């Protein structure tokens, strides 16, 4: 189940059609189509996940700001040609989510960690009230909107490592104290034994 969408429509906003990811004019040459399919396939093969969005109603400035944020999270945001993207999904041995590929679609290719990208998209959808998250794919499995929202709430790898290290700090400190006490006690026993032997030989 792919789920519904995050974000609301504002019908009177000016629609900006971006061409990142390919020039989708009235005429696309065969060579251009092959180039786009190859580009999509390469991105799919390098992505940890892909997240499908409806970008209709976003201004050029808003799209640029969203792309900049996603690039910081090591993601690429492309408006796709649906028919060509279907071919790329097949070439990359990915399932084809037909219900996510209707109308204008932009895809976020998560080349790095997935949670930061999910968080950027979820936050942007809430902020703009225009961008709609449709669903996604993770490890060739469908992601519903709730799944993406759950991923958005996960900490980044850096934060997670910091939390793990903080959690380990107290046990390690306790272990060091115990080991120090044990070694100190052993040294005291050896010292006492040495003194005992010295007294016996005197």
mmCIF file of C-alpha atoms in Angstrom:
data_model
loop_
_atom_site.group_PDB
_atom_site.id
_atom_site.type_symbol
_atom_site.label_atom_id
_atom_site.label_comp_id
_atom_site.label_asym_id
_atom_site.label_seq_id
_atom_site.Cartn_x
_atom_site.Cartn_y
_atom_site.Cartn_z
ATOM 1 C CA UNK A 1 0.000 0.000 0.000
ATOM 2 C CA UNK A 2 1.494 3.299 -1.041
ATOM 3 C CA UNK A 3 -0.691 5.583 1.065
ATOM 4 C CA UNK A 4 -1.969 9.115 0.565
ATOM 5 C CA UNK A 5 -0.058 12.386 0.599
ATOM 6 C CA UNK A 6 1.459 14.904 2.979
ATOM 7 C CA UNK A 7 0.810 18.557 2.254
ATOM 8 C CA UNK A 8 -2.165 20.577 1.114
ATOM 9 C CA UNK A 9 -2.894 22.321 -2.164
ATOM 10 C CA UNK A 10 -3.238 26.050 -2.600
ATOM 11 C CA UNK A 11 -5.098 26.193 -5.919
ATOM 12 C CA UNK A 12 -4.391 29.834 -6.757
ATOM 13 C CA UNK A 13 -0.607 29.667 -6.603
ATOM 14 C CA UNK A 14 1.332 30.140 -9.843
ATOM 15 C CA UNK A 15 2.603 26.810 -11.204
ATOM 16 C CA UNK A 16 6.295 26.633 -12.082
ATOM 17 C CA UNK A 17 7.428 23.783 -14.277
ATOM 18 C CA UNK A 18 11.048 22.863 -13.710
ATOM 19 C CA UNK A 19 13.159 21.031 -16.249
ATOM 20 C CA UNK A 20 15.813 19.542 -13.994
ATOM 21 C CA UNK A 21 16.292 15.941 -14.965
ATOM 22 C CA UNK A 22 15.460 16.509 -18.630
ATOM 23 C CA UNK A 23 13.886 18.917 -21.078
ATOM 24 C CA UNK A 24 10.277 17.805 -21.368
ATOM 25 C CA UNK A 25 9.193 19.956 -24.278
ATOM 26 C CA UNK A 26 6.793 18.862 -26.952
ATOM 27 C CA UNK A 27 9.483 16.977 -28.858
ATOM 28 C CA UNK A 28 12.058 14.737 -27.211
ATOM 29 C CA UNK A 29 14.554 13.025 -29.453
ATOM 30 C CA UNK A 30 15.251 9.324 -29.197
ATOM 31 C CA UNK A 31 18.788 10.094 -28.033
ATOM 32 C CA UNK A 32 17.472 12.382 -25.282
ATOM 33 C CA UNK A 33 15.054 9.700 -24.109
ATOM 34 C CA UNK A 34 17.863 7.149 -23.926
ATOM 35 C CA UNK A 35 19.988 9.659 -22.016
ATOM 36 C CA UNK A 36 17.231 10.267 -19.481
ATOM 37 C CA UNK A 37 16.553 6.555 -18.975
ATOM 38 C CA UNK A 38 20.269 5.972 -18.418
ATOM 39 C CA UNK A 39 20.423 8.888 -15.975
ATOM 40 C CA UNK A 40 17.397 7.660 -14.025
ATOM 41 C CA UNK A 41 18.724 4.092 -13.951
ATOM 42 C CA UNK A 42 22.107 5.224 -12.656
ATOM 43 C CA UNK A 43 20.483 7.296 -9.898
ATOM 44 C CA UNK A 44 18.203 4.415 -8.933
ATOM 45 C CA UNK A 45 21.132 2.009 -8.683
ATOM 46 C CA UNK A 46 23.036 4.438 -6.432
ATOM 47 C CA UNK A 47 20.098 5.387 -4.222
ATOM 48 C CA UNK A 48 19.286 4.000 -0.803
ATOM 49 C CA UNK A 49 15.679 5.006 -1.397
ATOM 50 C CA UNK A 50 13.527 7.140 -3.689
ATOM 51 C CA UNK A 51 10.677 9.362 -2.561
ATOM 52 C CA UNK A 52 7.941 10.503 -4.962
ATOM 53 C CA UNK A 53 6.389 13.958 -4.610
ATOM 54 C CA UNK A 54 3.867 16.194 -6.358
ATOM 55 C CA UNK A 55 5.545 19.583 -6.769
ATOM 56 C CA UNK A 56 2.715 21.434 -8.567
ATOM 57 C CA UNK A 57 2.278 24.981 -7.269
ATOM 58 C CA UNK A 58 5.825 25.497 -6.016
ATOM 59 C CA UNK A 59 7.594 28.610 -7.262
ATOM 60 C CA UNK A 60 11.034 28.579 -8.824
ATOM 61 C CA UNK A 61 12.521 29.989 -5.626
ATOM 62 C CA UNK A 62 10.832 27.327 -3.497
ATOM 63 C CA UNK A 63 12.033 24.525 -5.750
ATOM 64 C CA UNK A 64 15.544 25.922 -5.687
ATOM 65 C CA UNK A 65 15.500 26.126 -1.907
ATOM 66 C CA UNK A 66 14.218 22.551 -1.621
ATOM 67 C CA UNK A 67 16.895 21.245 -4.001
ATOM 68 C CA UNK A 68 19.615 23.029 -2.035
ATOM 69 C CA UNK A 69 18.447 21.470 1.222
ATOM 70 C CA UNK A 70 18.268 18.014 -0.330
ATOM 71 C CA UNK A 71 21.756 18.326 -1.814
ATOM 72 C CA UNK A 72 23.078 18.999 1.688
ATOM 73 C CA UNK A 73 21.569 15.621 2.653
ATOM 74 C CA UNK A 74 23.263 13.977 -0.367
ATOM 75 C CA UNK A 75 20.025 13.678 -2.336
ATOM 76 C CA UNK A 76 19.088 14.719 -5.841
ATOM 77 C CA UNK A 77 15.651 16.091 -6.689
ATOM 78 C CA UNK A 78 14.493 15.601 -10.288
ATOM 79 C CA UNK A 79 11.265 16.245 -12.110
ATOM 80 C CA UNK A 80 10.802 13.049 -14.075
ATOM 81 C CA UNK A 81 9.238 11.959 -17.335
ATOM 82 C CA UNK A 82 6.907 9.232 -16.051
ATOM 83 C CA UNK A 83 7.027 6.942 -19.089
ATOM 84 C CA UNK A 84 10.828 7.018 -19.151
ATOM 85 C CA UNK A 85 11.072 6.571 -15.407
ATOM 86 C CA UNK A 86 9.003 3.390 -15.669
ATOM 87 C CA UNK A 87 11.610 2.009 -18.075
ATOM 88 C CA UNK A 88 14.406 2.995 -15.700
ATOM 89 C CA UNK A 89 12.679 1.268 -12.781
ATOM 90 C CA UNK A 90 12.444 -1.917 -14.825
ATOM 91 C CA UNK A 91 16.095 -1.672 -15.853
ATOM 92 C CA UNK A 92 17.106 -1.177 -12.219
ATOM 93 C CA UNK A 93 14.992 -4.207 -11.226
ATOM 94 C CA UNK A 94 12.733 -2.032 -9.082
ATOM 95 C CA UNK A 95 8.956 -2.340 -8.681
ATOM 96 C CA UNK A 96 6.876 0.141 -10.677
ATOM 97 C CA UNK A 97 4.453 2.004 -8.362
ATOM 98 C CA UNK A 98 1.881 2.993 -10.965
ATOM 99 C CA UNK A 99 -0.257 4.929 -8.485
ATOM 100 C CA UNK A 100 2.692 7.226 -7.721
ATOM 101 C CA UNK A 101 3.497 7.979 -11.353
ATOM 102 C CA UNK A 102 0.409 9.892 -12.419
ATOM 103 C CA UNK A 103 0.603 13.578 -13.302
ATOM 104 C CA UNK A 104 3.573 15.851 -12.512
ATOM 105 C CA UNK A 105 6.072 13.952 -10.350
ATOM 106 C CA UNK A 106 9.407 14.892 -8.842
ATOM 107 C CA UNK A 107 11.595 12.227 -7.258
ATOM 108 C CA UNK A 108 14.134 12.602 -4.504
ATOM 109 C CA UNK A 109 16.992 10.134 -4.973
ATOM 110 C CA UNK A 110 18.521 9.404 -1.556
ATOM 111 C CA UNK A 111 22.186 8.799 -2.323
ATOM 112 C CA UNK A 112 23.105 9.052 1.357
ATOM 113 C CA UNK A 113 21.155 8.365 4.527
ATOM 114 C CA UNK A 114 17.383 8.206 4.113
ATOM 115 C CA UNK A 115 16.115 9.827 7.375
ATOM 116 C CA UNK A 116 17.613 13.301 6.692
ATOM 117 C CA UNK A 117 16.039 13.387 3.227
ATOM 118 C CA UNK A 118 12.697 12.207 4.576
ATOM 119 C CA UNK A 119 12.792 14.896 7.263
ATOM 120 C CA UNK A 120 13.566 17.659 4.756
ATOM 121 C CA UNK A 121 10.649 16.622 2.543
ATOM 122 C CA UNK A 122 8.191 16.171 5.424
ATOM 123 C CA UNK A 123 9.149 19.530 6.953
ATOM 124 C CA UNK A 124 8.987 21.285 3.581
ATOM 125 C CA UNK A 125 5.551 19.811 2.853
ATOM 126 C CA UNK A 126 4.252 21.107 6.194
ATOM 127 C CA UNK A 127 5.876 24.496 5.703
ATOM 128 C CA UNK A 128 4.782 25.097 2.103
ATOM 129 C CA UNK A 129 1.374 23.390 2.351
ATOM 130 C CA UNK A 130 1.839 22.691 -1.368
ATOM 131 C CA UNK A 131 4.415 19.949 -1.792
ATOM 132 C CA UNK A 132 2.766 16.542 -1.455
ATOM 133 C CA UNK A 133 4.635 13.379 -0.541
ATOM 134 C CA UNK A 134 3.117 10.424 -2.380
ATOM 135 C CA UNK A 135 5.240 7.479 -1.236
ATOM 136 C CA UNK A 136 8.515 5.835 -2.091
ATOM 137 C CA UNK A 137 10.711 2.784 -2.441
ATOM 138 C CA UNK A 138 13.264 1.457 0.037
ATOM 139 C CA UNK A 139 15.254 -1.694 -0.743
ATOM 140 C CA UNK A 140 12.793 -2.416 -3.564
ATOM 141 C CA UNK A 141 9.900 -2.328 -1.097
ATOM 142 C CA UNK A 142 7.053 0.204 -1.123
ATOM 143 C CA UNK A 143 7.081 3.057 1.366
ATOM 144 C CA UNK A 144 3.814 4.638 2.408
ATOM 145 C CA UNK A 145 3.539 8.220 3.577
ATOM 146 C CA UNK A 146 3.429 7.079 7.207
ATOM 147 C CA UNK A 147 6.647 5.109 6.637
ATOM 148 C CA UNK A 148 8.351 8.234 5.310
ATOM 149 C CA UNK A 149 7.096 10.273 8.263
ATOM 150 C CA UNK A 150 8.491 7.607 10.597
ATOM 151 C CA UNK A 151 11.856 7.731 8.819
ATOM 152 C CA UNK A 152 11.835 11.520 9.160
ATOM 153 C CA UNK A 153 11.627 11.171 12.939
ATOM 154 C CA UNK A 154 14.735 8.988 13.160
ATOM 155 C CA UNK A 155 18.012 10.611 14.235
ATOM 156 C CA UNK A 156 20.908 10.927 11.820
ATOM 157 C CA UNK A 157 23.843 8.507 12.028
ATOM 158 C CA UNK A 158 25.964 11.116 13.809
ATOM 159 C CA UNK A 159 23.292 11.778 16.432
ATOM 160 C CA UNK A 160 22.648 8.057 16.858
ATOM 161 C CA UNK A 161 26.351 7.353 17.397
ATOM 162 C CA UNK A 162 26.545 10.167 19.931
ATOM 163 C CA UNK A 163 23.573 8.689 21.797
ATOM 164 C CA UNK A 164 25.126 5.222 21.767
ATOM 165 C CA UNK A 165 28.458 6.530 23.015
ATOM 166 C CA UNK A 166 26.726 8.530 25.735
ATOM 167 C CA UNK A 167 24.831 5.414 26.786
ATOM 168 C CA UNK A 168 28.046 3.400 26.878
ATOM 169 C CA UNK A 169 29.984 6.004 28.842
ATOM 170 C CA UNK A 170 28.654 5.102 32.279
ATOM 171 C CA UNK A 171 29.089 1.312 31.948
ATOM 172 C CA UNK A 172 32.615 1.788 30.610
ATOM 173 C CA UNK A 173 33.486 4.129 33.471
ATOM 174 C CA UNK A 174 32.156 1.575 35.910
ATOM 175 C CA UNK A 175 34.134 -1.183 34.238
ATOM 176 C CA UNK A 176 37.339 0.858 34.375
ATOM 177 C CA UNK A 177 36.772 1.539 38.086
ATOM 178 C CA UNK A 178 36.231 -2.145 38.802
ATOM 179 C CA UNK A 179 39.276 -3.164 36.794
ATOM 180 C CA UNK A 180 41.396 -0.497 38.485
ATOM 181 C CA UNK A 181 40.276 -1.710 41.894
ATOM 182 C CA UNK A 182 40.977 -5.314 40.967
ATOM 183 C CA UNK A 183 44.471 -4.535 39.693
ATOM 184 C CA UNK A 184 45.198 -2.372 42.736
ATOM 185 C CA UNK A 185 44.055 -5.156 45.030
ATOM 186 C CA UNK A 186 46.207 -7.690 43.211
ATOM 187 C CA UNK A 187 49.243 -5.426 43.534
ATOM 188 C CA UNK A 188 48.603 -5.046 47.255
ATOM 189 C CA UNK A 189 48.395 -8.832 47.647
ATOM 190 C CA UNK A 190 51.654 -9.321 45.737
ATOM 191 C CA UNK A 191 53.353 -6.603 47.786
ATOM 192 C CA UNK A 192 52.198 -8.173 51.023
ATOM 193 C CA UNK A 193 53.346 -11.595 49.861
ATOM 194 C CA UNK A 194 56.762 -10.183 48.910
ATOM 195 C CA UNK A 195 57.118 -8.541 52.293
ATOM 196 C CA UNK A 196 56.114 -11.818 53.953
ATOM 197 C CA UNK A 197 58.782 -13.725 52.033
ATOM 198 C CA UNK A 198 61.407 -11.100 52.887
ATOM 199 C CA UNK A 199 60.517 -11.388 56.583
ATOM 200 C CA UNK A 200 60.758 -15.156 56.480
ATOM 201 C CA UNK A 201 64.207 -15.112 54.893
ATOM 202 C CA UNK A 202 65.615 -12.518 57.320
#
